[in-house]
XYZ file of C-alpha atoms in Angstrom:
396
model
C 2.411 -17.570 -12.853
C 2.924 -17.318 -16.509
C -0.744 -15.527 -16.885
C -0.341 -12.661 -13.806
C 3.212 -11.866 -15.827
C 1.901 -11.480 -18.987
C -1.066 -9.850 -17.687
C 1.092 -7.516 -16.097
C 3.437 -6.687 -19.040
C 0.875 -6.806 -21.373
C -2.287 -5.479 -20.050
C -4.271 -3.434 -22.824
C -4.105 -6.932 -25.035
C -5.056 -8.861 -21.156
C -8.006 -5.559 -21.053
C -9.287 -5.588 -24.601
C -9.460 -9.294 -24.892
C -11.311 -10.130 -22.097
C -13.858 -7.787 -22.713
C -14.706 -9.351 -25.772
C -16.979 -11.095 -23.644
C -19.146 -8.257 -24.476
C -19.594 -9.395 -28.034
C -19.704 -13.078 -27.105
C -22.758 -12.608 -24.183
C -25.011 -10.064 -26.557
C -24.195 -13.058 -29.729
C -25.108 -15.879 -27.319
C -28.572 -13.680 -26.556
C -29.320 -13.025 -29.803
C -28.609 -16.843 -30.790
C -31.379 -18.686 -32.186
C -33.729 -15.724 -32.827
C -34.915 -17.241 -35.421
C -36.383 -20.012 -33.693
C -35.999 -22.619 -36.405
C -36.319 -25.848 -33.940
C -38.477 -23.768 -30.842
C -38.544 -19.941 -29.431
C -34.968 -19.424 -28.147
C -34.440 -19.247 -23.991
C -30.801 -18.152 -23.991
C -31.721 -14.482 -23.365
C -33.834 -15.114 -20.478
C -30.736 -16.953 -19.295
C -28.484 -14.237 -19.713
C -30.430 -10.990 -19.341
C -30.707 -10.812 -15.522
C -26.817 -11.040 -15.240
C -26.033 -8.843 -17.915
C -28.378 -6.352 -16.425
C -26.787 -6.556 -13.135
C -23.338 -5.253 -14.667
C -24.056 -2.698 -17.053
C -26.107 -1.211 -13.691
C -22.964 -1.762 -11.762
C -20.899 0.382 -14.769
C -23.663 2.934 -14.870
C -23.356 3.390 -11.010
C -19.491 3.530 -11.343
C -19.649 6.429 -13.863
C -22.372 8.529 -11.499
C -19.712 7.870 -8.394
C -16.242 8.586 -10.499
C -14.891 12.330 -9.902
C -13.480 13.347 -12.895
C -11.987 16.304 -11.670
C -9.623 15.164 -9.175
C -6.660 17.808 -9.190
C -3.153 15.785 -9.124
C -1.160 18.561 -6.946
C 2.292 16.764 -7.097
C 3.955 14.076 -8.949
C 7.556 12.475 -8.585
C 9.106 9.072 -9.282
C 11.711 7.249 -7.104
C 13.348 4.866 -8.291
C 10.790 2.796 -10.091
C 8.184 3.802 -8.388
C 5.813 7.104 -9.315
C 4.489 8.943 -6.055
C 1.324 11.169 -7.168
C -0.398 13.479 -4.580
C -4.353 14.504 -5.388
C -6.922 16.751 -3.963
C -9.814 14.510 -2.451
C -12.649 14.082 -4.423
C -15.208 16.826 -4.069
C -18.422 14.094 -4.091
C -19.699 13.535 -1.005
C -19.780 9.762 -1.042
C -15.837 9.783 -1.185
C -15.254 8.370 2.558
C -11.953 7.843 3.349
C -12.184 7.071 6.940
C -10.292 3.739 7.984
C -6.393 3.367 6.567
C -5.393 0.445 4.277
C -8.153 1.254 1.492
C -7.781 1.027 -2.224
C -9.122 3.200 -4.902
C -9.500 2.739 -8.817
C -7.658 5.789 -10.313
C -7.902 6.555 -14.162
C -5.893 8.851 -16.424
C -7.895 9.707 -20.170
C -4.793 10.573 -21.442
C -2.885 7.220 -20.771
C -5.479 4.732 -21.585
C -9.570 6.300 -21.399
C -10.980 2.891 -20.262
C -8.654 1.496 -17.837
C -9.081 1.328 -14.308
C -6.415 0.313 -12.014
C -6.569 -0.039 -8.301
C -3.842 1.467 -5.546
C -3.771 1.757 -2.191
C -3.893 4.929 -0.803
C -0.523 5.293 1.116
C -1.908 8.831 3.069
C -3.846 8.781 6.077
C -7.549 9.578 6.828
C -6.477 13.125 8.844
C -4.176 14.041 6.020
C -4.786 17.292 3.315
C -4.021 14.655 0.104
C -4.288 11.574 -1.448
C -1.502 9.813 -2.212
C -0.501 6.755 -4.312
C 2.432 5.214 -4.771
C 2.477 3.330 -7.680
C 5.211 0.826 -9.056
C 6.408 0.541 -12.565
C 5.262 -3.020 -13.223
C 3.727 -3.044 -16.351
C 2.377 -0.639 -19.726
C 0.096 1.683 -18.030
C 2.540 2.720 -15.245
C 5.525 2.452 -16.798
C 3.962 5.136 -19.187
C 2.578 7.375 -16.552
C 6.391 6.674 -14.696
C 7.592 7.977 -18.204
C 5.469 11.241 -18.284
C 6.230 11.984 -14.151
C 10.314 11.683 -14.791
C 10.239 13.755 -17.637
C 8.610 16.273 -15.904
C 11.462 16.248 -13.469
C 14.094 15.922 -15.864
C 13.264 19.295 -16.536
C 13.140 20.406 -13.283
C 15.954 22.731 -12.411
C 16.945 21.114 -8.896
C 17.646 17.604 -8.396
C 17.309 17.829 -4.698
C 13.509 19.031 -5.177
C 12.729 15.373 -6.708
C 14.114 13.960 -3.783
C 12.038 16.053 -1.992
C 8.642 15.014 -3.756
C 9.683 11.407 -3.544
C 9.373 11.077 0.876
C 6.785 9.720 2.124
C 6.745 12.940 4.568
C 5.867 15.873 2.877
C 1.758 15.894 1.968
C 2.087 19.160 2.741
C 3.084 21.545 0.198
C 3.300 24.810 2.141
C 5.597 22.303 4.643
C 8.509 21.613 2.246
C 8.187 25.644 1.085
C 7.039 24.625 -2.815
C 4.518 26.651 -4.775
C 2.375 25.551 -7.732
C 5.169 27.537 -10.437
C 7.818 24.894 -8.749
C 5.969 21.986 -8.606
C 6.272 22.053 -12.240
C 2.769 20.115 -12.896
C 0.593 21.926 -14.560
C 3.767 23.175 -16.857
C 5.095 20.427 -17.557
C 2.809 17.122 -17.338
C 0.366 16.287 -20.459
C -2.581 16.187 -17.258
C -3.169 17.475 -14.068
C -6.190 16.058 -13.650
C -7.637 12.076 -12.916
C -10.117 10.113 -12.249
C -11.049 8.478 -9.158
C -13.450 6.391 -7.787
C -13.482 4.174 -4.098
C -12.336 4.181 -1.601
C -12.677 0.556 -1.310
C -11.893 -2.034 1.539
C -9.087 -4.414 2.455
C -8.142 -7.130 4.588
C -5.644 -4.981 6.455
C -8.073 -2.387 7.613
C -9.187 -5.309 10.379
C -5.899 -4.135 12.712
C -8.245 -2.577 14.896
C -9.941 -5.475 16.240
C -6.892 -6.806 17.932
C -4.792 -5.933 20.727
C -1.479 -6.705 19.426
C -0.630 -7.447 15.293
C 2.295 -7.646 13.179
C 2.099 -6.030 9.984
C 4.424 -6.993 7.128
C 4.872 -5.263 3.909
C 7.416 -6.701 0.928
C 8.658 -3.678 -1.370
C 5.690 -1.829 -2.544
C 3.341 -3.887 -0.372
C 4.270 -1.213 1.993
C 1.973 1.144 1.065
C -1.387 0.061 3.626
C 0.879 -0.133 6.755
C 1.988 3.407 5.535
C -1.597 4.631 5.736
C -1.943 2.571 9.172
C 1.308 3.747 10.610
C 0.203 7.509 9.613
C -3.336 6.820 10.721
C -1.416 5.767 14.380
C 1.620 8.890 14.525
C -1.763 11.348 13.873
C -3.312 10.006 16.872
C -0.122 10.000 18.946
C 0.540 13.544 18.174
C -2.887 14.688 18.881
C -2.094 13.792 22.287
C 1.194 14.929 22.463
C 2.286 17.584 25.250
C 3.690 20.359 23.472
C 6.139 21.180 26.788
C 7.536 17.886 27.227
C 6.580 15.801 24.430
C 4.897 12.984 26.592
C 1.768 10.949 24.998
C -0.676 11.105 26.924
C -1.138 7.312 28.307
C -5.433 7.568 28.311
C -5.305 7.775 24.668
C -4.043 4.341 24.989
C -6.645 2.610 27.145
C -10.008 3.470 25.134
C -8.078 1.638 22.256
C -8.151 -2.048 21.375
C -4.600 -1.971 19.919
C -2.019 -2.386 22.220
C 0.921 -3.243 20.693
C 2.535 -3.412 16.754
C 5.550 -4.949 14.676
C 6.051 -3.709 11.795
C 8.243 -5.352 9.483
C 9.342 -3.968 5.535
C 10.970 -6.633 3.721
C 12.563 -4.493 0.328
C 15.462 -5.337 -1.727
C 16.656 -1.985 -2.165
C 18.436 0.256 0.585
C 16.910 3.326 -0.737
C 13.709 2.202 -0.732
C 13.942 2.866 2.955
C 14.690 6.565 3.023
C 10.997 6.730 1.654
C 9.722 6.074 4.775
C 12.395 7.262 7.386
C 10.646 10.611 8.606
C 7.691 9.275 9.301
C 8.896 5.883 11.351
C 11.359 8.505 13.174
C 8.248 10.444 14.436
C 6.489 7.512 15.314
C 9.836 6.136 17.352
C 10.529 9.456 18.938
C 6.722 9.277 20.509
C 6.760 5.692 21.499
C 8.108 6.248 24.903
C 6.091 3.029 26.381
C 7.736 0.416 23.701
C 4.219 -0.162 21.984
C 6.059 -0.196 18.622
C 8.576 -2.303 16.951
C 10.550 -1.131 13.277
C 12.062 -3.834 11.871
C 13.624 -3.255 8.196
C 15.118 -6.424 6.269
C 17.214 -5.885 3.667
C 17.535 -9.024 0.944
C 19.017 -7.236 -1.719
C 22.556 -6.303 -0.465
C 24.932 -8.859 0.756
C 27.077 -8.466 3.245
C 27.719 -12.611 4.130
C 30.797 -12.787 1.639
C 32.653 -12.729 4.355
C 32.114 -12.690 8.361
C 34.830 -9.477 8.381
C 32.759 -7.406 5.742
C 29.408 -8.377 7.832
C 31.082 -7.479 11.591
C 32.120 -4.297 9.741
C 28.855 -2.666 8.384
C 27.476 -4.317 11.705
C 29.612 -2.504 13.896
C 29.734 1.043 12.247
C 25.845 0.744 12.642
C 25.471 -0.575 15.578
C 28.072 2.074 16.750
C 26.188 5.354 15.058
C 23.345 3.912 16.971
C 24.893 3.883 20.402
C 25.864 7.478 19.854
C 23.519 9.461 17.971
C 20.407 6.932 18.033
C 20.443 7.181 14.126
C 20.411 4.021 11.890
C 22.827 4.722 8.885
C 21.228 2.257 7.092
C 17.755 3.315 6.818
C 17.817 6.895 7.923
C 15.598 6.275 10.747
C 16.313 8.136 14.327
C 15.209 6.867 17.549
C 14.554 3.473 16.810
C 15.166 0.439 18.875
C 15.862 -1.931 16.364
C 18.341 -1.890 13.914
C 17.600 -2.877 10.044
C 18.515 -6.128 9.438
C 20.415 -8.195 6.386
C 18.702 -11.022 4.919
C 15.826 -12.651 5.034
C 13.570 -12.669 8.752
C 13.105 -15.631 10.873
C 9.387 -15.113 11.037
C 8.778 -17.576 14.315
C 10.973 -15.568 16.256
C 9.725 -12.700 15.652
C 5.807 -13.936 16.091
C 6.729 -16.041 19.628
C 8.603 -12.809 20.516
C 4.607 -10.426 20.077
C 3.131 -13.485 21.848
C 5.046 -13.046 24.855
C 2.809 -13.125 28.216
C -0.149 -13.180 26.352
C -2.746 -16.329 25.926
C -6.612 -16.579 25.602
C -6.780 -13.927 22.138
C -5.961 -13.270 18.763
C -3.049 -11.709 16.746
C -3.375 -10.217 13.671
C -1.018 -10.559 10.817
C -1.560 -8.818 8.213
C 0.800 -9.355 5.153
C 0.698 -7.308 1.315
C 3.279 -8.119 -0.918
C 4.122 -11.225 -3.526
C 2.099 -14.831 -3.295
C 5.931 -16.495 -2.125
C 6.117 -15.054 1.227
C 2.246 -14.770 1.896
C 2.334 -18.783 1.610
C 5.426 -18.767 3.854
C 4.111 -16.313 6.760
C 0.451 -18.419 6.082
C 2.325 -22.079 7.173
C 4.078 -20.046 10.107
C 0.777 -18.767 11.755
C -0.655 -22.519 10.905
C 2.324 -23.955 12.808
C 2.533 -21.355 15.519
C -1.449 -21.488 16.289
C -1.090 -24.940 16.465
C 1.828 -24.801 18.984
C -0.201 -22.400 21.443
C -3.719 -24.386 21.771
C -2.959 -24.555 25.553
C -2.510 -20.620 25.868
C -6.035 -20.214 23.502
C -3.750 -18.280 21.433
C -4.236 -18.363 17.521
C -2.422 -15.968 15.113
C -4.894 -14.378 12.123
C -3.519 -14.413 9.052
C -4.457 -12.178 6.219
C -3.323 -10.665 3.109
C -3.593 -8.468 -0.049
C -1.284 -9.487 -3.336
C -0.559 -6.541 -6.141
């Protein structure tokens, strides 16, 4: 624990460091040139390896686009959202949601990559990253994006840039004079190189899964979630709004629970447009939304708890709108504290025996070893129904 936080807060010394190795491997070939006691066999040791990665960084810098235009950038909270063009080289396949890419800025540090997941969907126009301010290197580009807005001229157009919703700039109405980007921002331009894969882009090979993000861990399901609304609403009737049920049954997924475990109530406005959609089409109850709230108490005392319960719970009944987290449509209400994770896993496995669930889970190491013991336990508990839940996970 004590290395991945200073590794975090301190990453150039963590970068430079460690690639001392450099020195060390070409010092340990060139040891015993002289052959004083017999001819020296450390190179033919080393050499194949060494070979092997300076081909692997000489194929990196042939597949890196250099020129990737960054066509928006905002920060909320502590967290910087940047929308890019998509590379222009032809081996840039972004084609399953829940990939990764290594993204590099000169003009922050010229020899560090850092990987993000790309929070945007296959079918969308951008990329888009969402990156947290968690250690040197983004809390410098962080720096850079909210001065940018700081000079902005309208507050309420940095709230704008911050939703997840708008990829879209001809959507929200904004030009390139007020985006403010090229004015303002010491680049406009990065480096990119992936997509890459990850665990969580396995949802498709299971009929039902649960997907669970914690704070910025969000940012795969995003990309999933997207990946699923863009299919829905290819198959939407434009008259009455109806899915069309045979997009359904040529797909293995059948059924999803989502679940967004964040400290912060406004983290969940990010997000609210898009789960809104999604809850508007799901007419046949294929999707759950549940949003957990840890950060903000509300158990001081049982009248302050039935309160905020009540006025939500009310809003709901009325208007269908959670007051909470923005979202409109939704069956579930967001919830205060921390999730009971077997009842929410029995609840998915429900009338169904003889398969496989998928969880998929991207946030900190405490909770992946928690949701790990609970599909342990659970798979355990259902060896007469042939019914095992899949756990797998990504850490940032």
């Amino acid at each position: 624990p004590c290395s991945i936080f200073f590794r975090r807060r301190n990453f150039n010394m963590f970068w430079y460091t460690h690639n001392l190795f450099l020195v060390f491997t070409i010092v340990f070939m060139i040891h015993g040139a002289q052959s004083w006691l017999e001819p020296t066999q450390a190179v033919w040791y080393t050499l194949p390896g060494f070979a092997v990665y300076l081909l692997g960084r000489i194929q990196r810098k042939f597949e890196v686009d250099g020129n990737v235009e960054i066509v928006r950038a905002s920060t909320f909270d502590n967290t910087t959202v940047l929308w890019t063009r998509k590379p222009r080289w032809n081996k840039f396949r972004f084609s399953t949601p829940g990939s990764y890419a290594l993204l590099n800025i000169p003009e922050i540090a010229k020899f560090e990559w850092h990987p993000f997941t790309i929070s945007s969907a296959p079918s969308d126009e951008l990329l888009r990253f969402h990156i947290r301010n968690a250690g040197d290197w983004t809390g410098q580009l962080w720096n850079y994006v909210n001065e940018m807005e700081s000079k902005s001229t309208s507050n309420s157009e940095k709230r704008t840039l911050g939703r997840f919703d708008t990829l879209n700039p001809s959507r929200v109405g904004l030009t390139n004079e007020s985006l403010g980007v090229k004015m303002n921002m010491p680049f406009t331009h990065i480096r990119i190189h992936g997509p890459n894969g990850a665990p969580t882009q396995d949802y498709l090979r299971y009929e039902r899964v649960v997907l669970v993000g914690a704070g910025i861990g969000v940012t795969p399901f995003a990309s999933i979630l997207r990946e699923i609304m863009a299919k829905w609403r290819s198959k939407k009737c434009e008259c009455c709004g109806h899915i069309n049920r045979s997009v359904h049954e040529s797909d293995l997924l059948k059924r999803v629970q989502f679940h967004w475990v964040t400290r912060e109530q406004t983290d969940l406005s990010w997000f609210a447009p898009e789960l809104s959609e999604l809850a508007s089409m799901d007419s046949e109850g294929r999707l759950e939304i549940h949003q957990h709230i840890t950060g903000i108490s509300v158990t001081g005392t049982e009248t302050s708890r039935s309160l905020v319960e009540t006025v939500q719970r009310v809003a709901h009944e009325k208007q269908s709108h959670d007051i909470i987290s923005g979202i409109t449509g939704a069956k579930q209400l967001t919830h205060f504290g921390r999730p009971h994770w077997k009842t929410y896993l029995r609840k998915i496995a429900q009338d169904f025996q003889g398969k496989r669930i998928g969880v998929f889970y991207c946030g900190p190491t405490r909770l992946e070893n928690v949701l790990r013991i609970v599909c342990r336990e659970l798979s355990e508990s259902y060896l007469d129904r042939k019914l095992k839940f899949v756990f797998s996970h990504e850490n940032f």
